[in-house]
Tab-separated table of C-alpha atoms and ligand atoms in Angstrom:
chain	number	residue	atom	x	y	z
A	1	UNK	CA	0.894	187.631	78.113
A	2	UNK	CA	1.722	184.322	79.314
A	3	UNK	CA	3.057	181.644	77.372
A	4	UNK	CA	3.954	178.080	78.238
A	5	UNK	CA	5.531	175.675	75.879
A	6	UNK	CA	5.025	171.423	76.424
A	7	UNK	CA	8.179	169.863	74.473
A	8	UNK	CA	10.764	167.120	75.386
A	9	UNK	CA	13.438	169.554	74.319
A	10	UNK	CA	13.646	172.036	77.243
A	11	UNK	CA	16.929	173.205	76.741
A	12	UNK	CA	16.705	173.630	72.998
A	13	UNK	CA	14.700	177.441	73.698
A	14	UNK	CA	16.929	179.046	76.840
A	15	UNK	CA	19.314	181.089	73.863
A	16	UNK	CA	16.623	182.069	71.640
A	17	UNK	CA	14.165	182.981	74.249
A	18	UNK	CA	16.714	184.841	76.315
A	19	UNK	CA	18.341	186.893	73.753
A	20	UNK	CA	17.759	190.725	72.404
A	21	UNK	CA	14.310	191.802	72.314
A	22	UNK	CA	12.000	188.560	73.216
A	23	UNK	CA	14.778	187.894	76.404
A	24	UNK	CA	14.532	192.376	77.436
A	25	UNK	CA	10.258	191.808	77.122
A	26	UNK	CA	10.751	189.068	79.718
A	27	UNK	CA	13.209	190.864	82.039
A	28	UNK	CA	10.301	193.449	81.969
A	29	UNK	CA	7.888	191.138	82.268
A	30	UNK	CA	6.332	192.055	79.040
A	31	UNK	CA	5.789	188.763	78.928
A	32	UNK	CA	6.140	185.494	81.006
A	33	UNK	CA	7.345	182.113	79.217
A	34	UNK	CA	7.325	179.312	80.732
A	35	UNK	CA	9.127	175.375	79.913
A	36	UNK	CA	7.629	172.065	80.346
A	37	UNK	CA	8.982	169.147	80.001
A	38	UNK	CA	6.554	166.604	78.583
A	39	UNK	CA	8.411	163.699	80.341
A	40	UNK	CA	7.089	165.233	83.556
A	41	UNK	CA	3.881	164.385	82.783
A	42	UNK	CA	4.778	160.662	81.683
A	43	UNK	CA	3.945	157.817	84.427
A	44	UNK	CA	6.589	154.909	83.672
A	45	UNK	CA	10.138	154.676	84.137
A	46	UNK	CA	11.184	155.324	80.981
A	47	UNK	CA	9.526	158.225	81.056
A	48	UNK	CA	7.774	157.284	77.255
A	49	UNK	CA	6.417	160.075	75.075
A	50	UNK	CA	5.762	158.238	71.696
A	51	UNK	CA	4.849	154.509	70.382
A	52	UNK	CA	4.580	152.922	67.281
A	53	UNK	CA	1.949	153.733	64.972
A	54	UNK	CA	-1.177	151.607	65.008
A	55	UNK	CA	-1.409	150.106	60.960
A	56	UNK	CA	2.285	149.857	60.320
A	57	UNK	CA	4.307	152.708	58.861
A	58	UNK	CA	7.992	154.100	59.478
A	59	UNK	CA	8.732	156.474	62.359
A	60	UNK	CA	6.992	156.682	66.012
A	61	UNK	CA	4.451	158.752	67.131
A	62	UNK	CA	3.645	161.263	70.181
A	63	UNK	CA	1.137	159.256	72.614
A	64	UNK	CA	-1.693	161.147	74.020
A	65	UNK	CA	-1.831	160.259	77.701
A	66	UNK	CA	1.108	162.530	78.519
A	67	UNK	CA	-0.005	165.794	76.174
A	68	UNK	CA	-3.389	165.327	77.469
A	69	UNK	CA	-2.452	165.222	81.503
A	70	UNK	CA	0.479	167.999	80.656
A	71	UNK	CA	-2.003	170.518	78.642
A	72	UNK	CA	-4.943	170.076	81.848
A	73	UNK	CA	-2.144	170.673	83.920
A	74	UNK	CA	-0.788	174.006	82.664
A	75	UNK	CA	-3.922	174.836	82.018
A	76	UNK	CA	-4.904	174.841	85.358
A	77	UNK	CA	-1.845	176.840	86.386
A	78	UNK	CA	-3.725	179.809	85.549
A	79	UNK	CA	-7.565	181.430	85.953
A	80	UNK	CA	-8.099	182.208	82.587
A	81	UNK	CA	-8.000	179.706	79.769
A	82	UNK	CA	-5.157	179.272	77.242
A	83	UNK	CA	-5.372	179.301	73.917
A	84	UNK	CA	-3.836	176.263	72.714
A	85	UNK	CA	-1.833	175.840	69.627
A	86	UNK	CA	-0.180	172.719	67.808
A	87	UNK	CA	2.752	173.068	65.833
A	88	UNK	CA	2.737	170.251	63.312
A	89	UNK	CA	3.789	170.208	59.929
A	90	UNK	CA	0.204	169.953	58.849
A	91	UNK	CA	-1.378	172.684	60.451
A	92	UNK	CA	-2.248	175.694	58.981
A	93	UNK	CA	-0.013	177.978	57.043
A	94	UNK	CA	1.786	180.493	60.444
A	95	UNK	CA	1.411	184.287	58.791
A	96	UNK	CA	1.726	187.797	60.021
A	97	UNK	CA	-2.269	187.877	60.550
A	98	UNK	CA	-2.396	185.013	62.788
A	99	UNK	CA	0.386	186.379	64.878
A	100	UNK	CA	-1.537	189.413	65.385
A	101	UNK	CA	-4.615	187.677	66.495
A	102	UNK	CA	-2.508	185.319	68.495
A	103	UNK	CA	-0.645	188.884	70.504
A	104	UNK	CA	-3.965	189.376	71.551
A	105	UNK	CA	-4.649	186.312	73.647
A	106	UNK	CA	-3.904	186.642	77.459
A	107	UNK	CA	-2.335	183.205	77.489
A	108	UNK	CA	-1.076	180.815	74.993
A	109	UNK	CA	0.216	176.940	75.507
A	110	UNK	CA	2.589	175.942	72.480
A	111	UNK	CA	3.031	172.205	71.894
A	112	UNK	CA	5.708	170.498	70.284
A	113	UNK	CA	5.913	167.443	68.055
A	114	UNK	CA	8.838	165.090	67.916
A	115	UNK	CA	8.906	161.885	65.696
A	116	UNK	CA	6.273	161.584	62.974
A	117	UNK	CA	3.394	163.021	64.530
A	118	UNK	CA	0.964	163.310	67.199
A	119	UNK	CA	-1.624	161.048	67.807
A	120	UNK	CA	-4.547	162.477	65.952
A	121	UNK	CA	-6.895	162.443	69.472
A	122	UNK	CA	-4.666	164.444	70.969
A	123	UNK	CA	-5.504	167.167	68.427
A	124	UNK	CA	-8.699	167.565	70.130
A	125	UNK	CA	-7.687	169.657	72.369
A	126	UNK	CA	-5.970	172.266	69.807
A	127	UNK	CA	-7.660	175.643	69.235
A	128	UNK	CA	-5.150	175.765	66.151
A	129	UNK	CA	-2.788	173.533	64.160
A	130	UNK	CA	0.275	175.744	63.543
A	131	UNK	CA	2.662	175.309	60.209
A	132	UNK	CA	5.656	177.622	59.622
A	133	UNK	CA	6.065	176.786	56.247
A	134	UNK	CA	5.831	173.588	53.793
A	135	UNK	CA	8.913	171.909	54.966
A	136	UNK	CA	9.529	168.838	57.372
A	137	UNK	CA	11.297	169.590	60.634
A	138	UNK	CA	13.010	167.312	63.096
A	139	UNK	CA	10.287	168.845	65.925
A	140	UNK	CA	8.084	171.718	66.740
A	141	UNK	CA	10.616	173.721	68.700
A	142	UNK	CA	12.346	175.751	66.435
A	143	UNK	CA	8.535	176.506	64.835
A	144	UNK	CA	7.381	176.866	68.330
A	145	UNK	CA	10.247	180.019	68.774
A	146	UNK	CA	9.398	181.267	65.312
A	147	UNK	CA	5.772	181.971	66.614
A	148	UNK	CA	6.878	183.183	70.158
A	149	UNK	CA	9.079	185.543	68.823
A	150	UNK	CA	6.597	187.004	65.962
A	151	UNK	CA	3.771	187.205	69.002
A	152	UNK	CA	6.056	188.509	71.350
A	153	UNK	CA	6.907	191.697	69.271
A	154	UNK	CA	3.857	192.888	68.715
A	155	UNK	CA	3.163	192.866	72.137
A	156	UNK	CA	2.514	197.029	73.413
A	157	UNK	CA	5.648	198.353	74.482
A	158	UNK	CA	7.998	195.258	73.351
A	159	UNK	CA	9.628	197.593	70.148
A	160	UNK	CA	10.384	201.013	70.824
A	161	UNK	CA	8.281	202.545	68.257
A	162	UNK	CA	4.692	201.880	67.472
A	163	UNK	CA	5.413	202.398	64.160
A	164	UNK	CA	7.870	199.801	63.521
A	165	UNK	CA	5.423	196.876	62.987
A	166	UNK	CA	2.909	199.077	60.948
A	167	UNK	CA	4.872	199.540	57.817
A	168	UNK	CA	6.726	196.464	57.623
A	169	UNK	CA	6.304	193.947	55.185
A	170	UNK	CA	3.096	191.470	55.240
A	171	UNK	CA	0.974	194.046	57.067
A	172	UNK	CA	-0.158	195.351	53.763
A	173	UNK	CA	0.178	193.242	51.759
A	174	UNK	CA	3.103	194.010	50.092
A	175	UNK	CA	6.974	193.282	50.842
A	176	UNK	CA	9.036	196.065	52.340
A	177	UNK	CA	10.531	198.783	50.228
A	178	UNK	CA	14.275	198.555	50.567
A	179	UNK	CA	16.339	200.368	53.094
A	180	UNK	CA	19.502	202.551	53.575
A	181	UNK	CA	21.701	203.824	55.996
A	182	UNK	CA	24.680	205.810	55.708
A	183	UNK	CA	27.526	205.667	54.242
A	184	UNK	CA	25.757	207.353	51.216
A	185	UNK	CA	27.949	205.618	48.521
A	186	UNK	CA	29.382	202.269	49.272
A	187	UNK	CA	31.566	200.446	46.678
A	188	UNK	CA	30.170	202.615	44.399
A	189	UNK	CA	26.904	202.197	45.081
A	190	UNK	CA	24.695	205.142	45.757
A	191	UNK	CA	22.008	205.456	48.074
A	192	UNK	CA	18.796	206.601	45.375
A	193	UNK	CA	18.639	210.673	45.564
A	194	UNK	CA	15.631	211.017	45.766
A	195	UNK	CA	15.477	209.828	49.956
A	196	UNK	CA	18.056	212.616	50.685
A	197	UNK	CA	15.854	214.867	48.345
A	198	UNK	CA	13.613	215.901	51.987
A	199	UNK	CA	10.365	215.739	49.934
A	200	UNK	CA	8.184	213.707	51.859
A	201	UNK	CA	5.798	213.052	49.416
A	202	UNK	CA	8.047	211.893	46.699
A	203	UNK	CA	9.687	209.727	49.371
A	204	UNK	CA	6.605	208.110	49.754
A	205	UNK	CA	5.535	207.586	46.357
A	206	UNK	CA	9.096	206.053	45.461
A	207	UNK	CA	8.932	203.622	48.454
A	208	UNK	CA	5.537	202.683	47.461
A	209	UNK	CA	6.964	201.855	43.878
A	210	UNK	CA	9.567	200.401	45.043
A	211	UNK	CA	7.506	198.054	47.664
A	212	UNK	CA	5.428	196.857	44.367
A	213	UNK	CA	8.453	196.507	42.761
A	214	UNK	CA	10.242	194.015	45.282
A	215	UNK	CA	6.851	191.844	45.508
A	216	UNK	CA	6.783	191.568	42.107
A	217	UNK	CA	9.512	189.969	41.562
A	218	UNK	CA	10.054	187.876	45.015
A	219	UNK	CA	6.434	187.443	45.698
A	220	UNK	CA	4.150	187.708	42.470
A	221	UNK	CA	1.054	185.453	44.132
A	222	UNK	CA	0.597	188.312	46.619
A	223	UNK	CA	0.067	190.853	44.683
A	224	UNK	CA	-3.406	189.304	43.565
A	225	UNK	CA	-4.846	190.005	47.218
A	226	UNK	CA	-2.624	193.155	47.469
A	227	UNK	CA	-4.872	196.957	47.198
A	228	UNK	CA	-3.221	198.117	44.220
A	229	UNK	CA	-4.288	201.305	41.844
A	230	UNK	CA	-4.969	200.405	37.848
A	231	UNK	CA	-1.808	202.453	37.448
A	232	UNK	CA	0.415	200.203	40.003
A	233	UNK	CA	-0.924	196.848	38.607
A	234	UNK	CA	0.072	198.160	35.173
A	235	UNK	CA	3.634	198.703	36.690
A	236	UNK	CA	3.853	195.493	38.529
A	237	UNK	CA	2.752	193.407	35.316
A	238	UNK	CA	5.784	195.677	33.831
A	239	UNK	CA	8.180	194.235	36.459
A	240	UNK	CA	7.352	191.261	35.989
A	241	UNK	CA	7.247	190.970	32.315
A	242	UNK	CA	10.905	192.703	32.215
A	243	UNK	CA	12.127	190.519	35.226
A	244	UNK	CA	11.472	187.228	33.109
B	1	ADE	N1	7.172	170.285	62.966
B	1	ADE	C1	7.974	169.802	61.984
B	1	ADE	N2	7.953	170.601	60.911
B	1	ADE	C2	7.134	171.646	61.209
B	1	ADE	C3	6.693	172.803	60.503
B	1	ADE	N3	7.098	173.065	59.264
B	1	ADE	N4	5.846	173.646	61.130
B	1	ADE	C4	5.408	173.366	62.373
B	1	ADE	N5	5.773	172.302	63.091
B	1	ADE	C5	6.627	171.431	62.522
């Protein structure tokens, strides 16, 4: 996969996108990310990227003439076409399903907002408006990074073990059943006996409990799109009922 990110912040992505596992998937050219600096694509001396807001209003916003000339140009920087993604505050909602889709794509540009916005034209040339949550940022980088890194591990061979982004939490629906590693009691606190009890089956059926257990109480809306037996939406409706 190649990526390429437009944003007046460069600098801002070198640690994050050179660290542990997305920074080892470049070195092995898992994939390829490139920078941009929108100011490159600017054509006066200041080197402008925003302007005040036509109808009044606080705050500046993003002009189009440079987003549109730096998008045609990256574009072009490669035979097949990119998707092209947003990140804006008021895009859609970022989630584990998109970011599969998104691992998919052979190329991806990511552009960042500054200020209060982008001007609304420039949108047309978005395949997607990207949100990482309902919260304000100061820009799109740090969102931009959030959705590099979540695309960039599901790309084949990026985690050591197939298996690793299969069970987590999200892809079904439910959070992730808690976790333990030696030592077996800590402070007083025992790891549950039944994980060093070797029965696989049990295993599973306590994790499983214990994944509707966890949603329940930290995530209750999901559990209405979640595939749940009669029996486990009787115990989750317990959880949450005692939990209150
Ligand atoms: N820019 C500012 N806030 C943002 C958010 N929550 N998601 C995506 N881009 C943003």
């Amino acid at each position: 996969m190649i990526i390429d990110v437009i944003t007046i912040l460069p600098d801002m992505f070198e640690g994050p996108l050179s660290a542990s596992v997305i920074g080892l998937a470049r070195e092995r050219n898992l994939v390829k990310i490139r920078l941009h600096d929108l100011r490159n694509h600017t054509d006066d001396r200041h080197r402008t990227t925003d302007d005040y807001p036509y109808g009044g209003g606080p705050g500046m916003v993003m002009k189009p003439e440079p987003i549109f000339r730096a998008v045609r140009t990256v574009q072009d920087l490669e035979p097949t076409r990119a998707t092209v993604i947003f990140m804006t505050p008021s895009g859609s909602r970022f989630t584990q399903k998109i970011a599969g889709r998104l691992s998919e794509a052979e190329r991806m540009i990511v552009i960042c907002g500054r200020y209060e916005g982008f001007d609304e034209r420039v949108l047309t040339l978005a395949d997607i408006e990207l949100s990482i949550g309902d919260y304000v940022l100061t820009g799109g980088e740090l969102p931009a990074m959030v959705v590099i890194d979540a695309v960039v591990r599901l790309l084949p061979e990026v985690l050591g073990h197939a298996d690793s982004t299969l069970e987590e939490s999200f892809s079904e629906g439910l959070l992730e059943y808690p976790q333990y590693t030696r030592p077996q009691v800590f402070e007083e606190m025992s790891v549950p006996d039944v994980l060093l009890s070797g029965d696989h089956a049990r295993i599973a059926r306590y994790r499983r409990e214990q994944a509707i257990a966890k949603t329940a109480l930290n995530r209750p809306e999901m559990l209405a799109t979640a595939e749940l037996t009669e029996a486990e939406r009787a115990l989750a409706a317990r959880i949450i009922e005692g939990g209150q």
